[in-house]
mmCIF file of C-alpha atoms and ligand atoms in Angstrom:
data_model
loop_
_atom_site.group_PDB
_atom_site.id
_atom_site.type_symbol
_atom_site.label_atom_id
_atom_site.label_comp_id
_atom_site.label_asym_id
_atom_site.label_seq_id
_atom_site.Cartn_x
_atom_site.Cartn_y
_atom_site.Cartn_z
ATOM 1 C CA MET W 1 34.711 43.007 26.430
ATOM 2 C CA ASN W 2 32.487 41.130 23.987
ATOM 3 C CA HIS W 3 34.842 39.524 21.520
ATOM 4 C CA LEU W 4 38.358 38.081 22.073
ATOM 5 C CA LEU W 5 40.968 37.006 19.550
ATOM 6 C CA VAL W 6 42.870 34.071 21.072
ATOM 7 C CA THR W 7 46.078 33.178 19.232
ATOM 8 C CA GLY W 8 47.262 29.593 19.655
ATOM 9 C CA GLY W 9 43.772 28.577 20.825
ATOM 10 C CA ALA W 10 44.182 25.021 19.482
ATOM 11 C CA GLY W 11 47.272 24.410 21.623
ATOM 12 C CA PHE W 12 47.423 23.066 25.170
ATOM 13 C CA ILE W 13 46.930 26.177 27.292
ATOM 14 C CA GLY W 14 45.113 28.185 24.608
ATOM 15 C CA SER W 15 42.393 25.525 24.206
ATOM 16 C CA ASN W 16 41.977 25.275 27.995
ATOM 17 C CA PHE W 17 41.539 29.080 28.031
ATOM 18 C CA VAL W 18 38.941 29.019 25.231
ATOM 19 C CA HIS W 19 36.886 26.363 27.085
ATOM 20 C CA HIS W 20 37.222 28.414 30.291
ATOM 21 C CA VAL W 21 36.072 31.681 28.665
ATOM 22 C CA LEU W 22 33.161 30.098 26.792
ATOM 23 C CA GLY W 23 32.146 28.173 29.914
ATOM 24 C CA THR W 24 32.287 31.065 32.393
ATOM 25 C CA THR W 25 31.406 34.226 30.388
ATOM 26 C CA ASP W 26 29.172 35.399 27.503
ATOM 27 C CA VAL W 27 32.170 36.544 25.460
ATOM 28 C CA ARG W 28 32.630 35.486 21.799
ATOM 29 C CA VAL W 29 35.983 34.025 20.787
ATOM 30 C CA THR W 30 37.861 33.953 17.500
ATOM 31 C CA VAL W 31 40.807 31.543 17.518
ATOM 32 C CA LEU W 32 43.773 32.161 15.194
ATOM 33 C CA ASP W 33 45.987 29.076 15.052
ATOM 34 C CA LYS W 34 48.412 27.782 12.425
ATOM 35 C CA LEU W 35 47.805 24.162 13.480
ATOM 36 C CA THR W 36 51.483 23.269 13.670
ATOM 37 C CA TYR W 37 52.343 19.756 14.927
ATOM 38 C CA ALA W 38 51.359 21.112 18.403
ATOM 39 C CA GLY W 39 47.914 22.420 17.450
ATOM 40 C CA ASN W 40 44.858 20.180 17.390
ATOM 41 C CA ARG W 41 41.424 21.314 16.212
ATOM 42 C CA ALA W 42 39.896 18.467 18.276
ATOM 43 C CA SER W 43 41.018 20.216 21.466
ATOM 44 C CA LEU W 44 38.152 22.675 20.858
ATOM 45 C CA ASP W 45 35.494 19.971 20.391
ATOM 46 C CA GLY W 46 32.542 20.481 22.686
ATOM 47 C CA ALA W 47 32.951 24.278 22.812
ATOM 48 C CA ASP W 48 29.868 26.447 22.146
ATOM 49 C CA LYS W 49 29.854 26.702 18.317
ATOM 50 C CA GLN W 50 27.606 29.798 18.379
ATOM 51 C CA ARG W 51 30.333 31.819 20.117
ATOM 52 C CA LEU W 52 33.487 30.273 18.632
ATOM 53 C CA ARG W 53 35.054 31.011 15.247
ATOM 54 C CA PHE W 54 38.183 29.138 14.183
ATOM 55 C CA ILE W 55 40.653 30.591 11.663
ATOM 56 C CA GLN W 56 43.623 28.517 10.555
ATOM 57 C CA GLY W 57 46.440 30.984 9.910
ATOM 58 C CA ASP W 58 49.837 32.331 10.929
ATOM 59 C CA ILE W 59 50.385 35.148 13.439
ATOM 60 C CA CYS W 60 53.228 36.302 11.141
ATOM 61 C CA ASP W 61 50.681 36.991 8.340
ATOM 62 C CA ALA W 62 50.295 40.779 8.755
ATOM 63 C CA THR W 63 47.259 41.121 6.453
ATOM 64 C CA LEU W 64 45.267 38.367 8.177
ATOM 65 C CA VAL W 65 46.295 39.568 11.646
ATOM 66 C CA ASP W 66 45.291 43.157 10.847
ATOM 67 C CA GLU W 67 41.847 42.092 9.630
ATOM 68 C CA LEU W 68 41.189 39.897 12.696
ATOM 69 C CA VAL W 69 42.510 42.396 15.251
ATOM 70 C CA ALA W 70 40.264 45.117 13.747
ATOM 71 C CA SER W 71 37.211 42.952 14.507
ATOM 72 C CA VAL W 72 37.765 42.292 18.264
ATOM 73 C CA ASP W 73 37.930 44.127 21.620
ATOM 74 C CA ALA W 74 41.029 42.360 22.930
ATOM 75 C CA VAL W 75 43.739 39.902 21.942
ATOM 76 C CA VAL W 76 45.037 37.133 24.228
ATOM 77 C CA HIS W 77 48.300 35.913 22.754
ATOM 78 C CA TYR W 78 49.259 32.266 23.396
ATOM 79 C CA ALA W 79 50.585 31.195 19.975
ATOM 80 C CA ALA W 80 54.205 30.113 20.188
ATOM 81 C CA GLU W 81 56.696 27.379 19.565
ATOM 82 C CA SER W 82 56.752 26.085 23.139
ATOM 83 C CA HIS W 83 59.103 23.121 23.577
ATOM 84 C CA ASN W 84 62.643 23.672 24.898
ATOM 85 C CA ASP W 85 64.004 20.420 23.433
ATOM 86 C CA ASN W 86 62.820 21.369 19.926
ATOM 87 C CA SER W 87 64.426 24.795 20.244
ATOM 88 C CA LEU W 88 67.792 23.099 20.836
ATOM 89 C CA HIS W 89 67.510 21.242 17.514
ATOM 90 C CA ASP W 90 66.080 24.050 15.335
ATOM 91 C CA PRO W 91 65.684 27.528 16.841
ATOM 92 C CA SER W 92 64.425 29.101 13.589
ATOM 93 C CA PRO W 93 60.621 28.747 14.042
ATOM 94 C CA PHE W 94 61.012 29.964 17.639
ATOM 95 C CA ILE W 95 62.513 33.229 16.432
ATOM 96 C CA GLN W 96 59.974 33.634 13.629
ATOM 97 C CA THR W 97 56.808 32.856 15.605
ATOM 98 C CA ASN W 98 57.686 33.962 19.125
ATOM 99 C CA ILE W 99 59.445 37.202 18.182
ATOM 100 C CA GLY W 100 58.248 37.933 14.613
ATOM 101 C CA GLY W 101 54.651 36.884 15.331
ATOM 102 C CA THR W 102 54.461 38.945 18.523
ATOM 103 C CA TYR W 103 55.794 41.975 16.596
ATOM 104 C CA THR W 104 53.095 41.493 13.929
ATOM 105 C CA LEU W 105 50.357 41.371 16.578
ATOM 106 C CA LEU W 106 51.721 44.412 18.426
ATOM 107 C CA GLU W 107 51.708 46.496 15.259
ATOM 108 C CA ALA W 108 48.082 45.498 14.608
ATOM 109 C CA VAL W 109 46.857 46.293 18.144
ATOM 110 C CA ARG W 110 48.728 49.599 17.909
ATOM 111 C CA ARG W 111 46.959 50.540 14.645
ATOM 112 C CA HIS W 112 43.515 49.577 15.975
ATOM 113 C CA ASN W 113 43.981 50.566 19.631
ATOM 114 C CA VAL W 114 42.976 47.093 20.847
ATOM 115 C CA ARG W 115 43.738 45.722 24.347
ATOM 116 C CA PHE W 116 46.520 43.079 24.321
ATOM 117 C CA HIS W 117 47.488 40.401 26.815
ATOM 118 C CA HIS W 118 50.787 38.602 26.272
ATOM 119 C CA VAL W 119 51.113 35.107 27.743
ATOM 120 C CA SER W 120 54.684 34.328 28.709
ATOM 121 C CA THR W 121 56.765 32.011 30.844
ATOM 122 C CA ASP W 122 58.799 32.036 34.048
ATOM 123 C CA GLU W 123 61.726 30.661 32.025
ATOM 124 C CA VAL W 124 62.638 34.196 30.960
ATOM 125 C CA TYR W 125 64.221 34.585 34.422
ATOM 126 C CA GLY W 126 66.627 31.660 33.995
ATOM 127 C CA ASP W 127 66.882 29.271 36.940
ATOM 128 C CA LEU W 128 67.350 29.213 40.714
ATOM 129 C CA GLU W 129 69.578 27.115 42.971
ATOM 130 C CA LEU W 130 67.720 24.330 44.801
ATOM 131 C CA ASP W 131 68.313 26.010 48.177
ATOM 132 C CA ASP W 132 67.705 29.615 47.046
ATOM 133 C CA PRO W 133 65.131 31.135 49.457
ATOM 134 C CA ASP W 134 64.051 33.618 46.754
ATOM 135 C CA ARG W 135 61.459 32.992 44.077
ATOM 136 C CA PHE W 136 60.888 34.814 40.774
ATOM 137 C CA THR W 137 59.123 38.188 41.097
ATOM 138 C CA PRO W 138 58.134 40.756 38.440
ATOM 139 C CA THR W 139 61.433 42.577 39.114
ATOM 140 C CA THR W 140 63.752 39.540 38.771
ATOM 141 C CA ALA W 141 66.373 40.200 36.061
ATOM 142 C CA TYR W 142 65.889 38.434 32.720
ATOM 143 C CA ASN W 143 68.426 35.616 32.184
ATOM 144 C CA PRO W 144 67.006 33.080 29.690
ATOM 145 C CA SER W 145 68.897 29.819 29.028
ATOM 146 C CA SER W 146 67.455 28.146 25.903
ATOM 147 C CA PRO W 147 66.555 29.467 22.433
ATOM 148 C CA TYR W 148 62.883 28.999 23.459
ATOM 149 C CA SER W 149 63.177 31.049 26.639
ATOM 150 C CA ALA W 150 65.334 33.685 24.911
ATOM 151 C CA SER W 151 62.686 34.073 22.197
ATOM 152 C CA LYS W 152 59.957 34.480 24.848
ATOM 153 C CA ALA W 153 62.148 37.012 26.689
ATOM 154 C CA GLY W 154 62.528 38.939 23.420
ATOM 155 C CA SER W 155 58.765 38.958 22.914
ATOM 156 C CA ASP W 156 58.197 40.249 26.484
ATOM 157 C CA HIS W 157 60.615 43.121 25.818
ATOM 158 C CA LEU W 158 58.772 44.016 22.609
ATOM 159 C CA VAL W 159 55.461 44.230 24.503
ATOM 160 C CA ARG W 160 56.944 46.531 27.170
ATOM 161 C CA ALA W 161 58.546 48.754 24.508
ATOM 162 C CA TRP W 162 55.236 49.031 22.619
ATOM 163 C CA VAL W 163 53.488 50.051 25.873
ATOM 164 C CA ARG W 164 56.055 52.694 26.705
ATOM 165 C CA SER W 165 56.824 54.059 23.234
ATOM 166 C CA PHE W 166 53.414 53.800 21.571
ATOM 167 C CA GLY W 167 50.934 53.653 24.465
ATOM 168 C CA VAL W 168 49.726 50.162 23.535
ATOM 169 C CA GLN W 169 47.210 48.901 26.148
ATOM 170 C CA ALA W 170 49.008 45.707 27.139
ATOM 171 C CA THR W 171 49.686 43.447 30.112
ATOM 172 C CA VAL W 172 52.148 40.542 30.420
ATOM 173 C CA SER W 173 51.925 37.376 32.513
ATOM 174 C CA ASN W 174 54.736 34.910 33.190
ATOM 175 C CA CYS W 175 53.481 31.534 34.357
ATOM 176 C CA SER W 176 55.168 28.394 35.677
ATOM 177 C CA ASN W 177 54.827 24.822 34.314
ATOM 178 C CA ASN W 178 51.272 23.849 33.380
ATOM 179 C CA TYR W 179 49.718 20.393 33.482
ATOM 180 C CA GLY W 180 46.237 19.144 32.624
ATOM 181 C CA PRO W 181 44.194 17.922 29.635
ATOM 182 C CA TYR W 182 45.158 18.603 25.970
ATOM 183 C CA GLN W 183 48.937 18.821 26.607
ATOM 184 C CA HIS W 184 51.080 17.442 23.783
ATOM 185 C CA VAL W 185 52.765 14.099 24.523
ATOM 186 C CA GLU W 186 56.218 15.631 23.942
ATOM 187 C CA LYS W 187 55.953 17.371 27.351
ATOM 188 C CA PHE W 188 57.128 15.740 30.584
ATOM 189 C CA ILE W 189 53.900 14.746 32.363
ATOM 190 C CA PRO W 190 51.848 13.518 29.367
ATOM 191 C CA ARG W 191 54.914 11.755 27.968
ATOM 192 C CA GLN W 192 55.311 9.703 31.133
ATOM 193 C CA ILE W 193 51.577 9.011 31.538
ATOM 194 C CA THR W 194 51.277 7.767 27.943
ATOM 195 C CA ASN W 195 54.503 5.771 28.293
ATOM 196 C CA VAL W 196 52.997 3.955 31.267
ATOM 197 C CA ILE W 197 49.773 3.332 29.291
ATOM 198 C CA ASP W 198 51.982 1.842 26.528
ATOM 199 C CA GLY W 199 53.936 -0.325 28.993
ATOM 200 C CA VAL W 200 57.091 1.788 28.492
ATOM 201 C CA ARG W 201 59.184 2.956 31.464
ATOM 202 C CA PRO W 202 59.125 6.746 32.148
ATOM 203 C CA ARG W 203 62.267 8.691 31.142
ATOM 204 C CA LEU W 204 63.986 11.071 33.549
ATOM 205 C CA TYR W 205 66.536 13.532 32.180
ATOM 206 C CA GLY W 206 69.772 13.268 34.188
ATOM 207 C CA ALA W 207 69.350 12.649 37.915
ATOM 208 C CA GLY W 208 65.739 13.915 37.878
ATOM 209 C CA LEU W 209 66.423 16.497 40.597
ATOM 210 C CA ASN W 210 65.360 19.544 38.542
ATOM 211 C CA VAL W 211 62.423 21.335 40.134
ATOM 212 C CA ARG W 212 59.371 22.728 38.336
ATOM 213 C CA ASP W 213 56.549 24.770 39.920
ATOM 214 C CA TRP W 214 53.382 23.012 38.687
ATOM 215 C CA ILE W 215 50.045 24.746 38.090
ATOM 216 C CA HIS W 216 46.879 23.276 36.571
ATOM 217 C CA ALA W 217 46.016 24.783 33.153
ATOM 218 C CA GLU W 218 42.514 25.637 34.432
ATOM 219 C CA ASP W 219 44.081 27.845 37.121
ATOM 220 C CA HIS W 220 46.315 29.488 34.519
ATOM 221 C CA SER W 221 43.170 30.250 32.470
ATOM 222 C CA SER W 222 41.330 31.879 35.367
ATOM 223 C CA ALA W 223 44.472 33.881 36.143
ATOM 224 C CA VAL W 224 44.802 35.197 32.572
ATOM 225 C CA LEU W 225 41.119 36.173 32.556
ATOM 226 C CA ALA W 226 41.662 37.990 35.869
ATOM 227 C CA VAL W 227 44.607 39.950 34.417
ATOM 228 C CA LEU W 228 42.624 40.762 31.283
ATOM 229 C CA THR W 229 39.733 42.168 33.294
ATOM 230 C CA HIS W 230 41.448 43.592 36.407
ATOM 231 C CA GLY W 231 45.120 43.981 35.428
ATOM 232 C CA GLU W 232 46.840 47.348 35.266
ATOM 233 C CA ILE W 233 48.068 48.366 31.815
ATOM 234 C CA GLY W 234 51.858 48.075 31.487
ATOM 235 C CA ARG W 235 52.211 45.697 34.434
ATOM 236 C CA THR W 236 53.643 42.194 34.585
ATOM 237 C CA TYR W 237 51.895 39.481 36.637
ATOM 238 C CA LEU W 238 53.564 36.272 37.805
ATOM 239 C CA ILE W 239 51.244 33.257 37.876
ATOM 240 C CA GLY W 240 52.008 30.194 40.010
ATOM 241 C CA ALA W 241 50.329 27.866 42.499
ATOM 242 C CA ASP W 242 53.093 26.943 44.994
ATOM 243 C CA GLY W 243 53.550 23.614 43.221
ATOM 244 C CA GLU W 244 57.305 23.033 43.445
ATOM 245 C CA MET W 245 58.346 19.409 42.956
ATOM 246 C CA ASN W 246 61.350 17.654 41.470
ATOM 247 C CA ASN W 247 60.942 15.522 38.352
ATOM 248 C CA LYS W 248 61.796 12.282 40.145
ATOM 249 C CA SER W 249 58.958 12.845 42.650
ATOM 250 C CA VAL W 250 56.510 13.579 39.794
ATOM 251 C CA VAL W 251 57.439 10.334 38.029
ATOM 252 C CA GLU W 252 57.152 8.383 41.288
ATOM 253 C CA MET W 253 53.674 9.870 41.848
ATOM 254 C CA ILE W 254 52.571 8.905 38.307
ATOM 255 C CA LEU W 255 53.851 5.361 38.911
ATOM 256 C CA GLU W 256 52.066 5.134 42.250
ATOM 257 C CA LEU W 257 48.777 6.491 40.845
ATOM 258 C CA THR W 258 48.928 3.977 37.982
ATOM 259 C CA GLY W 259 49.772 1.009 40.210
ATOM 260 C CA GLN W 260 53.369 0.561 38.993
ATOM 261 C CA PRO W 261 56.482 -0.112 41.127
ATOM 262 C CA ALA W 262 58.019 3.162 42.440
ATOM 263 C CA ASP W 263 61.372 2.544 40.692
ATOM 264 C CA ALA W 264 60.016 1.516 37.268
ATOM 265 C CA TYR W 265 61.686 4.405 35.387
ATOM 266 C CA ASP W 266 64.968 5.016 33.515
ATOM 267 C CA HIS W 267 67.485 7.846 33.623
ATOM 268 C CA VAL W 268 68.323 9.144 30.134
ATOM 269 C CA THR W 269 70.639 11.767 28.572
ATOM 270 C CA ASP W 270 70.167 15.155 30.227
ATOM 271 C CA ARG W 271 68.922 18.249 28.343
ATOM 272 C CA PRO W 272 71.854 20.539 27.425
ATOM 273 C CA GLY W 273 71.734 23.713 29.552
ATOM 274 C CA HIS W 274 68.893 22.184 31.625
ATOM 275 C CA ASP W 275 67.426 24.816 34.005
ATOM 276 C CA LEU W 276 67.670 23.572 37.595
ATOM 277 C CA ARG W 277 64.699 25.145 39.352
ATOM 278 C CA TYR W 278 61.784 27.497 38.715
ATOM 279 C CA ALA W 279 59.698 28.991 41.543
ATOM 280 C CA ILE W 280 57.048 31.720 41.368
ATOM 281 C CA ASP W 281 56.102 34.391 43.882
ATOM 282 C CA SER W 282 52.489 34.986 42.798
ATOM 283 C CA SER W 283 51.715 37.911 45.130
ATOM 284 C CA SER W 284 51.068 40.163 42.085
ATOM 285 C CA MET W 285 48.077 37.885 41.320
ATOM 286 C CA ALA W 286 46.820 37.942 44.923
ATOM 287 C CA GLU W 287 46.677 41.763 44.568
ATOM 288 C CA ILE W 288 43.959 41.394 41.906
ATOM 289 C CA GLY W 289 42.041 38.808 43.927
ATOM 290 C CA TRP W 290 43.120 35.629 42.106
ATOM 291 C CA ALA W 291 43.897 32.321 43.826
ATOM 292 C CA PRO W 292 44.351 28.822 42.345
ATOM 293 C CA ARG W 293 41.590 26.233 42.792
ATOM 294 C CA TYR W 294 43.764 23.159 42.232
ATOM 295 C CA THR W 295 45.602 23.224 45.557
ATOM 296 C CA SER W 296 46.369 19.465 45.519
ATOM 297 C CA PHE W 297 48.882 18.551 42.814
ATOM 298 C CA ARG W 298 48.212 14.887 43.525
ATOM 299 C CA GLY W 299 44.465 15.351 42.895
ATOM 300 C CA GLY W 300 45.074 17.322 39.675
ATOM 301 C CA LEU W 301 47.590 14.723 38.500
ATOM 302 C CA ALA W 302 45.168 11.834 39.153
ATOM 303 C CA GLN W 303 42.521 13.688 37.122
ATOM 304 C CA THR W 304 45.036 14.307 34.318
ATOM 305 C CA ILE W 305 46.052 10.627 34.237
ATOM 306 C CA ALA W 306 42.362 9.682 33.935
ATOM 307 C CA TRP W 307 41.943 12.174 31.069
ATOM 308 C CA TYR W 308 44.807 10.575 29.067
ATOM 309 C CA GLN W 309 43.463 7.093 29.827
ATOM 310 C CA GLU W 310 40.057 8.154 28.463
ATOM 311 C CA HIS W 311 41.274 10.190 25.448
ATOM 312 C CA GLU W 312 43.681 7.886 23.658
ATOM 313 C CA ASP W 313 42.100 8.903 20.330
ATOM 314 C CA TRP W 314 43.301 12.483 21.025
ATOM 315 C CA TRP W 315 46.980 11.708 21.768
ATOM 316 C CA ARG W 316 47.684 8.429 19.954
ATOM 317 C CA PRO W 317 48.358 9.979 16.489
ATOM 318 C CA GLN W 318 51.253 12.049 17.979
ATOM 319 C CA LYS W 319 52.880 9.394 20.143
ATOM 320 C CA GLN W 320 54.976 7.389 17.697
ATOM 321 C CA VAL W 321 56.537 10.343 15.880
ATOM 322 C CA THR W 322 57.270 12.080 19.212
ATOM 323 C CA GLU W 323 59.078 9.021 20.593
ATOM 324 C CA ALA W 324 61.000 8.566 17.315
ATOM 325 C CA ASN W 325 62.288 12.166 17.690
ATOM 326 C CA TYR W 326 63.366 11.504 21.300
ATOM 327 C CA ALA W 327 65.073 8.252 20.295
ATOM 328 C CA ARG W 328 67.439 10.225 18.005
ATOM 329 C CA THR W 329 68.888 12.068 21.033
ATOM 330 C CA GLY W 330 68.878 9.049 23.332
ATOM 331 C CA GLN W 331 66.057 10.475 25.408
HETATM 332 P P1 NAD N 401 51.513 24.490 22.576
HETATM 333 O O1 NAD N 401 52.758 24.180 21.824
HETATM 334 O O2 NAD N 401 50.710 23.387 23.148
HETATM 335 O O3 NAD N 401 50.526 25.346 21.643
HETATM 336 C C1 NAD N 401 50.976 26.361 20.798
HETATM 337 C C2 NAD N 401 49.873 26.662 19.790
HETATM 338 O O4 NAD N 401 50.323 27.761 18.963
HETATM 339 C C3 NAD N 401 49.582 25.482 18.837
HETATM 340 O O5 NAD N 401 48.184 25.312 18.706
HETATM 341 C C4 NAD N 401 50.200 25.918 17.515
HETATM 342 O O6 NAD N 401 49.541 25.384 16.377
HETATM 343 C C5 NAD N 401 50.074 27.432 17.603
HETATM 344 N N1 NAD N 401 51.067 28.137 16.776
HETATM 345 C C6 NAD N 401 52.404 27.915 16.719
HETATM 346 N N2 NAD N 401 52.969 28.757 15.818
HETATM 347 C C7 NAD N 401 51.972 29.538 15.320
HETATM 348 C C8 NAD N 401 51.936 30.599 14.379
HETATM 349 N N3 NAD N 401 53.037 31.023 13.748
HETATM 350 N N4 NAD N 401 50.743 31.187 14.112
HETATM 351 C C9 NAD N 401 49.611 30.740 14.732
HETATM 352 N N5 NAD N 401 49.587 29.741 15.611
HETATM 353 C C10 NAD N 401 50.756 29.146 15.922
HETATM 354 O O7 NAD N 401 51.951 25.535 23.687
HETATM 355 P P2 NAD N 401 51.377 25.760 25.163
HETATM 356 O O8 NAD N 401 52.118 24.899 26.113
HETATM 357 O O9 NAD N 401 49.918 25.730 25.110
HETATM 358 O O10 NAD N 401 51.861 27.270 25.424
HETATM 359 C C11 NAD N 401 51.038 28.361 25.016
HETATM 360 C C12 NAD N 401 51.682 29.660 25.460
HETATM 361 O O11 NAD N 401 51.829 29.662 26.869
HETATM 362 C C13 NAD N 401 53.082 29.883 24.883
HETATM 363 O O12 NAD N 401 53.208 31.256 24.574
HETATM 364 C C14 NAD N 401 54.012 29.494 26.018
HETATM 365 O O13 NAD N 401 55.218 30.211 25.940
HETATM 366 C C15 NAD N 401 53.190 29.929 27.212
HETATM 367 N N6 NAD N 401 53.474 29.202 28.470
HETATM 368 C C16 NAD N 401 53.439 27.833 28.496
HETATM 369 C C17 NAD N 401 53.640 27.166 29.700
HETATM 370 C C18 NAD N 401 53.576 25.656 29.794
HETATM 371 O O14 NAD N 401 53.823 25.097 30.852
HETATM 372 N N7 NAD N 401 53.222 24.924 28.730
HETATM 373 C C19 NAD N 401 53.896 27.910 30.863
HETATM 374 C C20 NAD N 401 53.953 29.303 30.786
HETATM 375 C C21 NAD N 401 53.718 29.932 29.587
HETATM 376 O O1 DAU N 402 58.131 26.964 33.050
HETATM 377 C C1 DAU N 402 57.254 27.149 31.999
HETATM 378 C C2 DAU N 402 57.659 26.291 30.827
HETATM 379 O O2 DAU N 402 57.351 24.952 31.174
HETATM 380 C C3 DAU N 402 56.971 26.695 29.526
HETATM 381 O O3 DAU N 402 57.406 27.978 29.157
HETATM 382 C C4 DAU N 402 57.278 25.707 28.406
HETATM 383 O O4 DAU N 402 56.536 26.034 27.249
HETATM 384 C C5 DAU N 402 56.912 24.319 28.878
HETATM 385 O O5 DAU N 402 57.245 23.355 27.878
HETATM 386 C C6 DAU N 402 57.631 23.996 30.184
HETATM 387 O O6 DAU N 402 59.054 23.900 29.970
HETATM 388 P P1 DAU N 402 59.934 22.715 30.611
HETATM 389 O O7 DAU N 402 61.152 22.573 29.789
HETATM 390 O O8 DAU N 402 60.068 22.915 32.072
HETATM 391 O O9 DAU N 402 58.895 21.492 30.367
HETATM 392 P P2 DAU N 402 59.075 19.984 29.878
HETATM 393 O O10 DAU N 402 57.729 19.358 29.989
HETATM 394 O O11 DAU N 402 59.779 19.881 28.575
HETATM 395 O O12 DAU N 402 60.027 19.373 30.999
HETATM 396 C C7 DAU N 402 59.709 19.464 32.386
HETATM 397 C C8 DAU N 402 60.884 18.901 33.178
HETATM 398 O O13 DAU N 402 60.956 17.481 32.941
HETATM 399 C C9 DAU N 402 62.234 19.446 32.743
HETATM 400 O O14 DAU N 402 63.069 19.549 33.892
HETATM 401 C C10 DAU N 402 62.783 18.392 31.791
HETATM 402 C C11 DAU N 402 62.225 17.111 32.370
HETATM 403 N N1 DAU N 402 61.942 16.014 31.424
HETATM 404 C C12 DAU N 402 61.231 16.276 30.291
HETATM 405 C C13 DAU N 402 60.885 15.259 29.421
HETATM 406 C C14 DAU N 402 60.109 15.550 28.146
HETATM 407 C C15 DAU N 402 62.307 14.709 31.761
HETATM 408 O O15 DAU N 402 62.945 14.459 32.798
HETATM 409 N N2 DAU N 402 61.958 13.688 30.901
HETATM 410 C C16 DAU N 402 61.260 13.902 29.752
HETATM 411 O O16 DAU N 402 60.961 12.929 29.028
#
């Protein structure tokens, strides 16, 4: 593989992947990104300009997508509307981008016989009880809760149908919650870190007992590259790093690492339909020789806090409008 098309490469996980690929391989990368409120061209600053081309455009634009897909060896598809809370207020762009955009890409890779990797989420499986001994596996039944997760579930089904019906050369990965640099301040961890920087108390939805299975974005990037190079066509891989923790414990760790009192947070209105727990069985990734490098969540979190402290120019322009949106729902 010499040339990748990365959709959503100016978003959180997409930009981490582009830096990872340019930093660890000789591959050239073309990024296709609409630059919605969640995309930021500055997230690609510092990348090797000789091997990176940036195209601002929509994955629903069939003519543009066809032209770009025809020029590459493989597509890695990250572009999406990604925030559950937003999907509860206006599901429409989630349906258009996550389902319509994935369809547009699949038709293009089908026409040009180009390898496709679809980046998806563990949320397609719904949630688990806190004491459930089982974790999500590639055979867990789909049971999405929010418009966001339902739209991602729909896109996963399209990919599988295009593999089976048309012989498209595709793989799918479903990953757990990512943290790390370049994550939008609407998301849980960067929201609380930047609140603390601003002297505002962190906000916990409900009792704060919901569990997420945290993985560093750098580990997600190495996992996607491993699936792209060693994955079996038609298979689904579950990516996780054994990082289960409830939200209250995450907030307490942020407070401790920033020198604040352990109880300096507030409980706010819960998310409607809030998934209780996600947990990943990542043995499908062990089969292809992948393992996470960030084995200490505390260490990765400390590094992430330092990144937000040092990159205020990156997140500051988004902070006020994000908090104004949350204020409307009492969150
Ligand atoms: P993000 O919101 O930070 O980035 C999404 C990017 O897609 C942005 O740059 C945005 O401009 C772009 N985009 C949106 N609509 C587009 C369109 N129509 N055409 C072109 N570009 C468009 O999201 P993220 O957290 O980086 O997530 C990336 C992918 O990874 C998503 O598919 C998401 O479902 C998946 N995922 C995320 C997580 C997580 O914890 N954040 C975990 C598992 C899977
Ligand atoms: O599991 C993978 C998914 O993880 C991805 O598919 C999504 O794109 C990504 O956004 C993430 O979804 P979550 O809904 O789990 O992430 P979020 O950061 O929005 O919230 C994490 C947890 O923190 C969740 O239980 C809700 C809670 N929360 C969130 C915010 C923004 C709070 O308690 N307070 C907050 O202010």
